[in-house]
């Protein structure tokens, strides 16, 4: 089976498993897990923030960020196609009780003017705009790597109005590698950031939320309230440390494989790649086949290839370290031979 559904399906490397086995642990709710403390310090340093918090998932990291930044009845501005709006089960409303003010973006690029217009004036009728959320890479945009220069423009608008920016950087490492920029080139334009250790970097569990020390102290309490205070979490943190230290640079291979896949699939007369393929995501339009994406996915499955539907006639493929170039070539050959 060639599994191109997501970069979350990767299994921990041998080195990660050994580090997990050997991990020094303690009770992290008491702040006594040396491995988690090391991971949080390393992550904070890499992200250019004062402090960091290990959380169970990207979704939990984003939700803790919203809970910590906002109060019930506040409004938060975000892309209508953002993961937080699209894929987190309405959690911002269920937990934080905030109202989303969504903006349509150009494949993840938010127009600074539209952002400015969406920020509420001080008026008794209006909710308070208390947060702006950005996403990089942009998932539904097709893994778009948003350059720091664009984030700077949005940051200046936010700063003018004294509104914090939270970056959903589940795949920020992919942007950094694709654009050849350090992580801090992006995070300097954010107040807080969430990054996933369990996507392209291959750790089995966990994300990092980073920000000021004061913010992370409050976030730690929200994590506890949500039941995310883990005990001997260093068993997981050990894999996270390897993810940060050793798995970032190799993302370039996933990007090359995605480009290879895109070039190959474009040769099929009825398939067309619709995204720019900056990183490890390839989106194809299948409307010419006359199929719905779910039927197309079934047809791929019969050829031992897995992908995910991304719309009625859009299908997403994601490359990751558990797939090598030969497997990508096999996938291309099998898909090119499909008849519709
Ligand atoms: C995957 C993803 C998340 C959520 O991460 P989980 O660990 O699956 O909860 C958040 N934002 C983006 C952009 C993602 O791609």
GROMACS .gro file of C-alpha atoms and ligand atoms in nm:
model
  355
    1UNK     CA    1   0.000   0.000   0.000
    2UNK     CA    2   0.135   0.345  -0.092
    3UNK     CA    3  -0.022   0.567   0.171
    4UNK     CA    4  -0.038   0.929   0.057
    5UNK     CA    5  -0.327   1.030   0.286
    6UNK     CA    6  -0.127   1.242   0.526
    7UNK     CA    7   0.212   1.305   0.682
    8UNK     CA    8   0.051   1.205   1.013
    9UNK     CA    9   0.060   0.835   0.926
   10UNK     CA   10   0.439   0.816   0.972
   11UNK     CA   11   0.561   0.583   1.245
   12UNK     CA   12   0.837   0.679   1.490
   13UNK     CA   13   1.189   0.606   1.367
   14UNK     CA   14   1.408   0.342   1.529
   15UNK     CA   15   1.607   0.620   1.694
   16UNK     CA   16   1.288   0.773   1.834
   17UNK     CA   17   1.176   0.437   1.974
   18UNK     CA   18   1.513   0.388   2.143
   19UNK     CA   19   1.505   0.740   2.288
   20UNK     CA   20   1.150   0.676   2.416
   21UNK     CA   21   1.269   0.354   2.581
   22UNK     CA   22   1.562   0.530   2.747
   23UNK     CA   23   1.380   0.855   2.834
   24UNK     CA   24   1.434   1.005   3.178
   25UNK     CA   25   1.090   1.084   3.316
   26UNK     CA   26   0.908   1.247   3.607
   27UNK     CA   27   0.563   1.391   3.674
   28UNK     CA   28   0.518   1.672   3.423
   29UNK     CA   29   0.212   1.813   3.604
   30UNK     CA   30   0.461   1.893   3.884
   31UNK     CA   31   0.702   2.027   3.620
   32UNK     CA   32   0.936   1.740   3.702
   33UNK     CA   33   0.977   1.559   3.373
   34UNK     CA   34   1.335   1.637   3.262
   35UNK     CA   35   1.273   1.523   2.905
   36UNK     CA   36   0.964   1.742   2.864
   37UNK     CA   37   1.150   2.036   3.021
   38UNK     CA   38   1.431   1.985   2.771
   39UNK     CA   39   1.188   1.959   2.480
   40UNK     CA   40   1.003   2.275   2.583
   41UNK     CA   41   1.327   2.470   2.619
   42UNK     CA   42   1.456   2.349   2.284
   43UNK     CA   43   1.126   2.431   2.110
   44UNK     CA   44   1.108   2.778   2.266
   45UNK     CA   45   1.461   2.851   2.148
   46UNK     CA   46   1.397   2.727   1.793
   47UNK     CA   47   1.075   2.928   1.770
   48UNK     CA   48   1.229   3.242   1.918
   49UNK     CA   49   0.981   3.258   2.208
   50UNK     CA   50   1.037   3.281   2.585
   51UNK     CA   51   0.853   2.962   2.669
   52UNK     CA   52   0.685   2.656   2.519
   53UNK     CA   53   0.430   2.395   2.624
   54UNK     CA   54   0.402   2.033   2.508
   55UNK     CA   55   0.039   1.963   2.416
   56UNK     CA   56  -0.132   1.646   2.301
   57UNK     CA   57  -0.216   1.759   1.947
   58UNK     CA   58  -0.222   2.051   1.707
   59UNK     CA   59  -0.591   2.094   1.772
   60UNK     CA   60  -0.533   2.113   2.146
   61UNK     CA   61  -0.252   2.366   2.094
   62UNK     CA   62  -0.471   2.589   1.879
   63UNK     CA   63  -0.764   2.564   2.121
   64UNK     CA   64  -0.549   2.644   2.424
   65UNK     CA   65  -0.416   2.946   2.234
   66UNK     CA   66  -0.769   3.073   2.164
   67UNK     CA   67  -0.878   3.005   2.525
   68UNK     CA   68  -0.576   3.188   2.663
   69UNK     CA   69  -0.593   3.490   2.431
   70UNK     CA   70  -0.971   3.544   2.438
   71UNK     CA   71  -1.278   3.578   2.655
   72UNK     CA   72  -1.629   3.452   2.578
   73UNK     CA   73  -1.808   3.680   2.335
   74UNK     CA   74  -1.488   3.802   2.172
   75UNK     CA   75  -1.442   3.784   1.799
   76UNK     CA   76  -1.142   3.624   1.629
   77UNK     CA   77  -1.038   3.681   1.269
   78UNK     CA   78  -0.929   3.389   1.058
   79UNK     CA   79  -0.934   3.247   0.707
   80UNK     CA   80  -1.264   3.075   0.623
   81UNK     CA   81  -1.061   2.778   0.497
   82UNK     CA   82  -0.832   2.761   0.801
   83UNK     CA   83  -0.787   2.435   0.990
   84UNK     CA   84  -0.926   2.600   1.305
   85UNK     CA   85  -1.255   2.679   1.130
   86UNK     CA   86  -1.274   2.381   0.896
   87UNK     CA   87  -1.137   2.083   1.086
   88UNK     CA   88  -1.159   2.140   1.462
   89UNK     CA   89  -1.521   2.044   1.519
   90UNK     CA   90  -1.636   2.396   1.604
   91UNK     CA   91  -1.417   2.386   1.914
   92UNK     CA   92  -1.356   2.762   1.927
   93UNK     CA   93  -1.730   2.806   1.980
   94UNK     CA   94  -1.777   2.499   2.199
   95UNK     CA   95  -1.491   2.579   2.439
   96UNK     CA   96  -1.375   2.939   2.412
   97UNK     CA   97  -1.719   3.075   2.320
   98UNK     CA   98  -1.572   3.311   2.065
   99UNK     CA   99  -1.730   3.420   1.740
  100UNK     CA  100  -1.532   3.357   1.422
  101UNK     CA  101  -1.503   3.644   1.176
  102UNK     CA  102  -1.389   3.463   0.862
  103UNK     CA  103  -1.209   3.617   0.569
  104UNK     CA  104  -1.173   3.460   0.226
  105UNK     CA  105  -0.805   3.447   0.139
  106UNK     CA  106  -0.616   3.392  -0.187
  107UNK     CA  107  -0.494   3.037  -0.123
  108UNK     CA  108  -0.392   3.128   0.231
  109UNK     CA  109  -0.266   3.481   0.157
  110UNK     CA  110  -0.483   3.714   0.366
  111UNK     CA  111  -0.526   4.062   0.219
  112UNK     CA  112  -0.393   4.309   0.482
  113UNK     CA  113  -0.664   4.557   0.379
  114UNK     CA  114  -0.941   4.300   0.437
  115UNK     CA  115  -0.784   4.219   0.771
  116UNK     CA  116  -0.783   4.586   0.867
  117UNK     CA  117  -1.149   4.620   0.768
  118UNK     CA  118  -1.248   4.315   0.972
  119UNK     CA  119  -1.107   4.452   1.297
  120UNK     CA  120  -1.391   4.590   1.509
  121UNK     CA  121  -1.408   4.951   1.617
  122UNK     CA  122  -1.469   5.033   1.982
  123UNK     CA  123  -1.849   5.037   1.993
  124UNK     CA  124  -2.091   4.897   2.251
  125UNK     CA  125  -2.268   4.700   1.974
  126UNK     CA  126  -1.960   4.515   1.859
  127UNK     CA  127  -1.771   4.219   1.994
  128UNK     CA  128  -1.407   4.285   2.081
  129UNK     CA  129  -1.160   4.157   1.823
  130UNK     CA  130  -0.915   3.975   2.047
  131UNK     CA  131  -0.716   3.750   1.814
  132UNK     CA  132  -0.602   3.701   1.455
  133UNK     CA  133  -0.517   3.346   1.350
  134UNK     CA  134  -0.289   3.267   1.056
  135UNK     CA  135  -0.186   2.932   0.907
  136UNK     CA  136   0.150   2.839   0.751
  137UNK     CA  137   0.187   2.618   0.550
  138UNK     CA  138  -0.171   2.661   0.448
  139UNK     CA  139  -0.330   2.317   0.434
  140UNK     CA  140  -0.644   2.375   0.226
  141UNK     CA  141  -0.448   2.611   0.005
  142UNK     CA  142  -0.238   2.304  -0.083
  143UNK     CA  143   0.058   2.329   0.154
  144UNK     CA  144   0.132   2.685   0.050
  145UNK     CA  145   0.448   2.827   0.207
  146UNK     CA  146   0.359   3.184   0.307
  147UNK     CA  147   0.677   3.398   0.307
  148UNK     CA  148   0.772   3.602   0.614
  149UNK     CA  149   0.736   3.924   0.412
  150UNK     CA  150   0.361   3.860   0.378
  151UNK     CA  151   0.330   3.777   0.748
  152UNK     CA  152   0.506   4.106   0.823
  153UNK     CA  153   0.232   4.301   0.644
  154UNK     CA  154  -0.039   4.134   0.852
  155UNK     CA  155   0.165   4.178   1.168
  156UNK     CA  156   0.186   4.554   1.112
  157UNK     CA  157  -0.194   4.577   1.084
  158UNK     CA  158  -0.236   4.367   1.401
  159UNK     CA  159   0.020   4.572   1.589
  160UNK     CA  160  -0.144   4.900   1.492
  161UNK     CA  161  -0.461   4.772   1.662
  162UNK     CA  162  -0.282   4.597   1.946
  163UNK     CA  163  -0.427   4.255   1.858
  164UNK     CA  164  -0.222   3.935   1.910
  165UNK     CA  165  -0.150   3.695   1.625
  166UNK     CA  166  -0.162   3.319   1.675
  167UNK     CA  167   0.005   3.115   1.403
  168UNK     CA  168  -0.126   2.766   1.334
  169UNK     CA  169   0.211   2.638   1.219
  170UNK     CA  170   0.124   2.268   1.216
  171UNK     CA  171   0.356   2.247   0.912
  172UNK     CA  172   0.567   2.558   0.969
  173UNK     CA  173   0.884   2.347   0.934
  174UNK     CA  174   0.782   2.272   0.575
  175UNK     CA  175   0.760   2.645   0.500
  176UNK     CA  176   1.094   2.713   0.662
  177UNK     CA  177   1.267   2.441   0.459
  178UNK     CA  178   1.089   2.527   0.133
  179UNK     CA  179   1.173   2.898   0.158
  180UNK     CA  180   1.519   2.849   0.315
  181UNK     CA  181   1.428   3.069   0.612
  182UNK     CA  182   1.483   3.007   0.985
  183UNK     CA  183   1.168   2.945   1.190
  184UNK     CA  184   1.220   3.277   1.365
  185UNK     CA  185   1.183   3.461   1.032
  186UNK     CA  186   0.814   3.362   1.055
  187UNK     CA  187   0.756   3.359   1.429
  188UNK     CA  188   0.891   3.712   1.480
  189UNK     CA  189   0.558   3.822   1.330
  190UNK     CA  190   0.347   3.619   1.570
  191UNK     CA  191   0.254   3.647   1.937
  192UNK     CA  192   0.207   3.272   1.977
  193UNK     CA  193   0.263   2.971   1.755
  194UNK     CA  194   0.160   2.605   1.745
  195UNK     CA  195   0.378   2.350   1.563
  196UNK     CA  196   0.311   1.976   1.518
  197UNK     CA  197   0.579   1.723   1.604
  198UNK     CA  198   0.365   1.440   1.470
  199UNK     CA  199   0.330   1.538   1.105
  200UNK     CA  200   0.630   1.556   0.871
  201UNK     CA  201   0.873   1.532   1.163
  202UNK     CA  202   0.751   1.184   1.250
  203UNK     CA  203   0.703   1.196   1.628
  204UNK     CA  204   0.417   0.969   1.737
  205UNK     CA  205   0.227   1.225   1.950
  206UNK     CA  206   0.229   1.593   2.030
  207UNK     CA  207   0.255   1.955   1.939
  208UNK     CA  208   0.421   2.261   2.084
  209UNK     CA  209   0.256   2.587   2.179
  210UNK     CA  210   0.504   2.874   2.224
  211UNK     CA  211   0.482   3.237   2.337
  212UNK     CA  212   0.580   3.468   2.619
  213UNK     CA  213   0.641   3.320   2.964
  214UNK     CA  214   0.331   3.490   3.099
  215UNK     CA  215   0.119   3.348   2.816
  216UNK     CA  216   0.255   2.994   2.858
  217UNK     CA  217   0.190   3.004   3.235
  218UNK     CA  218  -0.177   3.075   3.162
  219UNK     CA  219  -0.184   2.823   2.878
  220UNK     CA  220  -0.051   2.555   3.113
  221UNK     CA  221  -0.357   2.604   3.332
  222UNK     CA  222  -0.590   2.575   3.032
  223UNK     CA  223  -0.412   2.256   2.929
  224UNK     CA  224  -0.476   2.116   3.276
  225UNK     CA  225  -0.842   2.218   3.263
  226UNK     CA  226  -0.879   2.036   2.934
  227UNK     CA  227  -0.729   1.720   3.080
  228UNK     CA  228  -0.407   1.764   2.886
  229UNK     CA  229  -0.177   1.759   3.188
  230UNK     CA  230   0.021   1.440   3.131
  231UNK     CA  231   0.237   1.263   3.386
  232UNK     CA  232   0.550   1.077   3.262
  233UNK     CA  233   0.516   1.250   2.927
  234UNK     CA  234   0.890   1.236   2.863
  235UNK     CA  235   0.827   0.902   2.694
  236UNK     CA  236   0.661   1.107   2.420
  237UNK     CA  237   0.886   1.411   2.456
  238UNK     CA  238   1.197   1.204   2.379
  239UNK     CA  239   1.067   1.143   2.028
  240UNK     CA  240   0.977   1.512   1.999
  241UNK     CA  241   1.337   1.614   2.071
  242UNK     CA  242   1.460   1.394   1.788
  243UNK     CA  243   1.187   1.534   1.562
  244UNK     CA  244   1.313   1.890   1.624
  245UNK     CA  245   1.684   1.812   1.609
  246UNK     CA  246   1.701   1.561   1.328
  247UNK     CA  247   1.389   1.552   1.115
  248UNK     CA  248   1.353   1.909   0.988
  249UNK     CA  249   1.613   1.933   0.710
  250UNK     CA  250   1.498   1.609   0.547
  251UNK     CA  251   1.158   1.761   0.472
  252UNK     CA  252   1.324   1.882   0.149
  253UNK     CA  253   1.302   1.520   0.026
  254UNK     CA  254   0.926   1.515   0.084
  255UNK     CA  255   0.899   1.837  -0.114
  256UNK     CA  256   1.100   1.689  -0.402
  257UNK     CA  257   0.881   1.380  -0.398
  258UNK     CA  258   0.568   1.595  -0.406
  259UNK     CA  259   0.699   1.788  -0.708
  260UNK     CA  260   0.783   1.459  -0.878
  261UNK     CA  261   0.435   1.326  -0.806
  262UNK     CA  262   0.274   1.645  -0.937
  263UNK     CA  263   0.474   1.641  -1.262
  264UNK     CA  264   0.384   1.274  -1.310
  265UNK     CA  265   0.011   1.310  -1.240
  266UNK     CA  266  -0.016   1.610  -1.472
  267UNK     CA  267   0.070   1.374  -1.760
  268UNK     CA  268  -0.265   1.200  -1.721
  269UNK     CA  269  -0.501   1.362  -1.976
  270UNK     CA  270  -0.792   1.374  -1.728
  271UNK     CA  271  -0.606   1.488  -1.415
  272UNK     CA  272  -0.464   1.828  -1.337
  273UNK     CA  273  -0.262   1.954  -1.046
  274UNK     CA  274  -0.429   2.266  -0.906
  275UNK     CA  275  -0.182   2.387  -0.644
  276UNK     CA  276   0.166   2.530  -0.672
  277UNK     CA  277   0.325   2.239  -0.477
  278UNK     CA  278   0.551   2.450  -0.255
  279UNK     CA  279   0.586   2.173   0.002
  280UNK     CA  280   0.459   1.817   0.055
  281UNK     CA  281   0.097   1.849  -0.059
  282UNK     CA  282  -0.039   1.786  -0.409
  283UNK     CA  283  -0.399   1.872  -0.495
  284UNK     CA  284  -0.551   1.738  -0.816
  285UNK     CA  285  -0.872   1.822  -0.992
  286UNK     CA  286  -1.047   1.507  -1.116
  287UNK     CA  287  -1.361   1.662  -1.268
  288UNK     CA  288  -1.261   1.548  -1.621
  289UNK     CA  289  -1.291   1.186  -1.508
  290UNK     CA  290  -1.661   1.239  -1.437
  291UNK     CA  291  -1.613   1.087  -1.093
  292UNK     CA  292  -1.679   1.215  -0.743
  293UNK     CA  293  -1.362   1.230  -0.536
  294UNK     CA  294  -1.486   0.945  -0.311
  295UNK     CA  295  -1.523   0.716  -0.617
  296UNK     CA  296  -1.181   0.822  -0.739
  297UNK     CA  297  -1.033   0.739  -0.398
  298UNK     CA  298  -1.190   0.390  -0.418
  299UNK     CA  299  -1.037   0.341  -0.762
  300UNK     CA  300  -0.696   0.442  -0.628
  301UNK     CA  301  -0.743   0.198  -0.341
  302UNK     CA  302  -0.793  -0.087  -0.585
  303UNK     CA  303  -0.441  -0.002  -0.707
  304UNK     CA  304  -0.308  -0.003  -0.348
  305UNK     CA  305  -0.279   0.377  -0.330
  306UNK     CA  306  -0.440   0.583  -0.055
  307UNK     CA  307  -0.529   0.955  -0.078
  308UNK     CA  308  -0.799   1.177   0.077
  309UNK     CA  309  -1.094   1.366  -0.074
  310UNK     CA  310  -1.051   1.744  -0.046
  311UNK     CA  311  -1.373   1.855  -0.213
  312UNK     CA  312  -1.626   1.700  -0.456
  313UNK     CA  313  -1.369   1.690  -0.738
  314UNK     CA  314  -1.044   1.758  -0.553
  315UNK     CA  315  -0.813   1.494  -0.410
  316UNK     CA  316  -0.514   1.549  -0.180
  317UNK     CA  317  -0.187   1.354  -0.178
  318UNK     CA  318   0.073   1.415   0.095
  319UNK     CA  319   0.432   1.294   0.089
  320UNK     CA  320   0.623   1.197   0.403
  321UNK     CA  321   0.935   1.016   0.523
  322UNK     CA  322   0.775   0.671   0.520
  323UNK     CA  323   0.761   0.694   0.136
  324UNK     CA  324   1.072   0.691  -0.082
  325UNK     CA  325   1.117   0.805  -0.440
  326UNK     CA  326   1.066   0.454  -0.584
  327UNK     CA  327   0.725   0.434  -0.417
  328UNK     CA  328   0.636   0.776  -0.559
  329UNK     CA  329   0.737   0.652  -0.905
  330UNK     CA  330   0.525   0.339  -0.858
  331UNK     CA  331   0.229   0.552  -0.755
  332UNK     CA  332   0.270   0.767  -1.066
  333UNK     CA  333   0.290   0.462  -1.295
  334UNK     CA  334  -0.021   0.306  -1.144
  335UNK     CA  335  -0.223   0.629  -1.159
  336UNK     CA  336  -0.116   0.705  -1.518
  337UNK     CA  337  -0.244   0.364  -1.624
  338UNK     CA  338  -0.593   0.428  -1.480
  339UNK     CA  339  -0.878   0.434  -1.735
  340UNK     CA  340  -1.200   0.624  -1.673
  341LIG     C1  341  -0.307   1.878   1.125
  341LIG     C2  342  -0.331   2.021   1.146
  341LIG     C3  343  -0.372   2.068   1.271
  341LIG     C4  344  -0.413   1.977   1.385
  341LIG     O1  345  -0.324   1.888   1.428
  341LIG     P1  346  -0.371   1.755   1.505
  341LIG     O2  347  -0.247   1.714   1.573
  341LIG     O3  348  -0.420   1.662   1.398
  341LIG     O4  349  -0.479   1.794   1.600
  341LIG     C5  350  -0.387   2.204   1.286
  341LIG     N1  351  -0.365   2.287   1.186
  341LIG     C6  352  -0.325   2.247   1.064
  341LIG     C7  353  -0.300   2.347   0.957
  341LIG     C8  354  -0.308   2.112   1.040
  341LIG     O5  355  -0.271   2.070   0.918
   0.00000   0.00000   0.00000
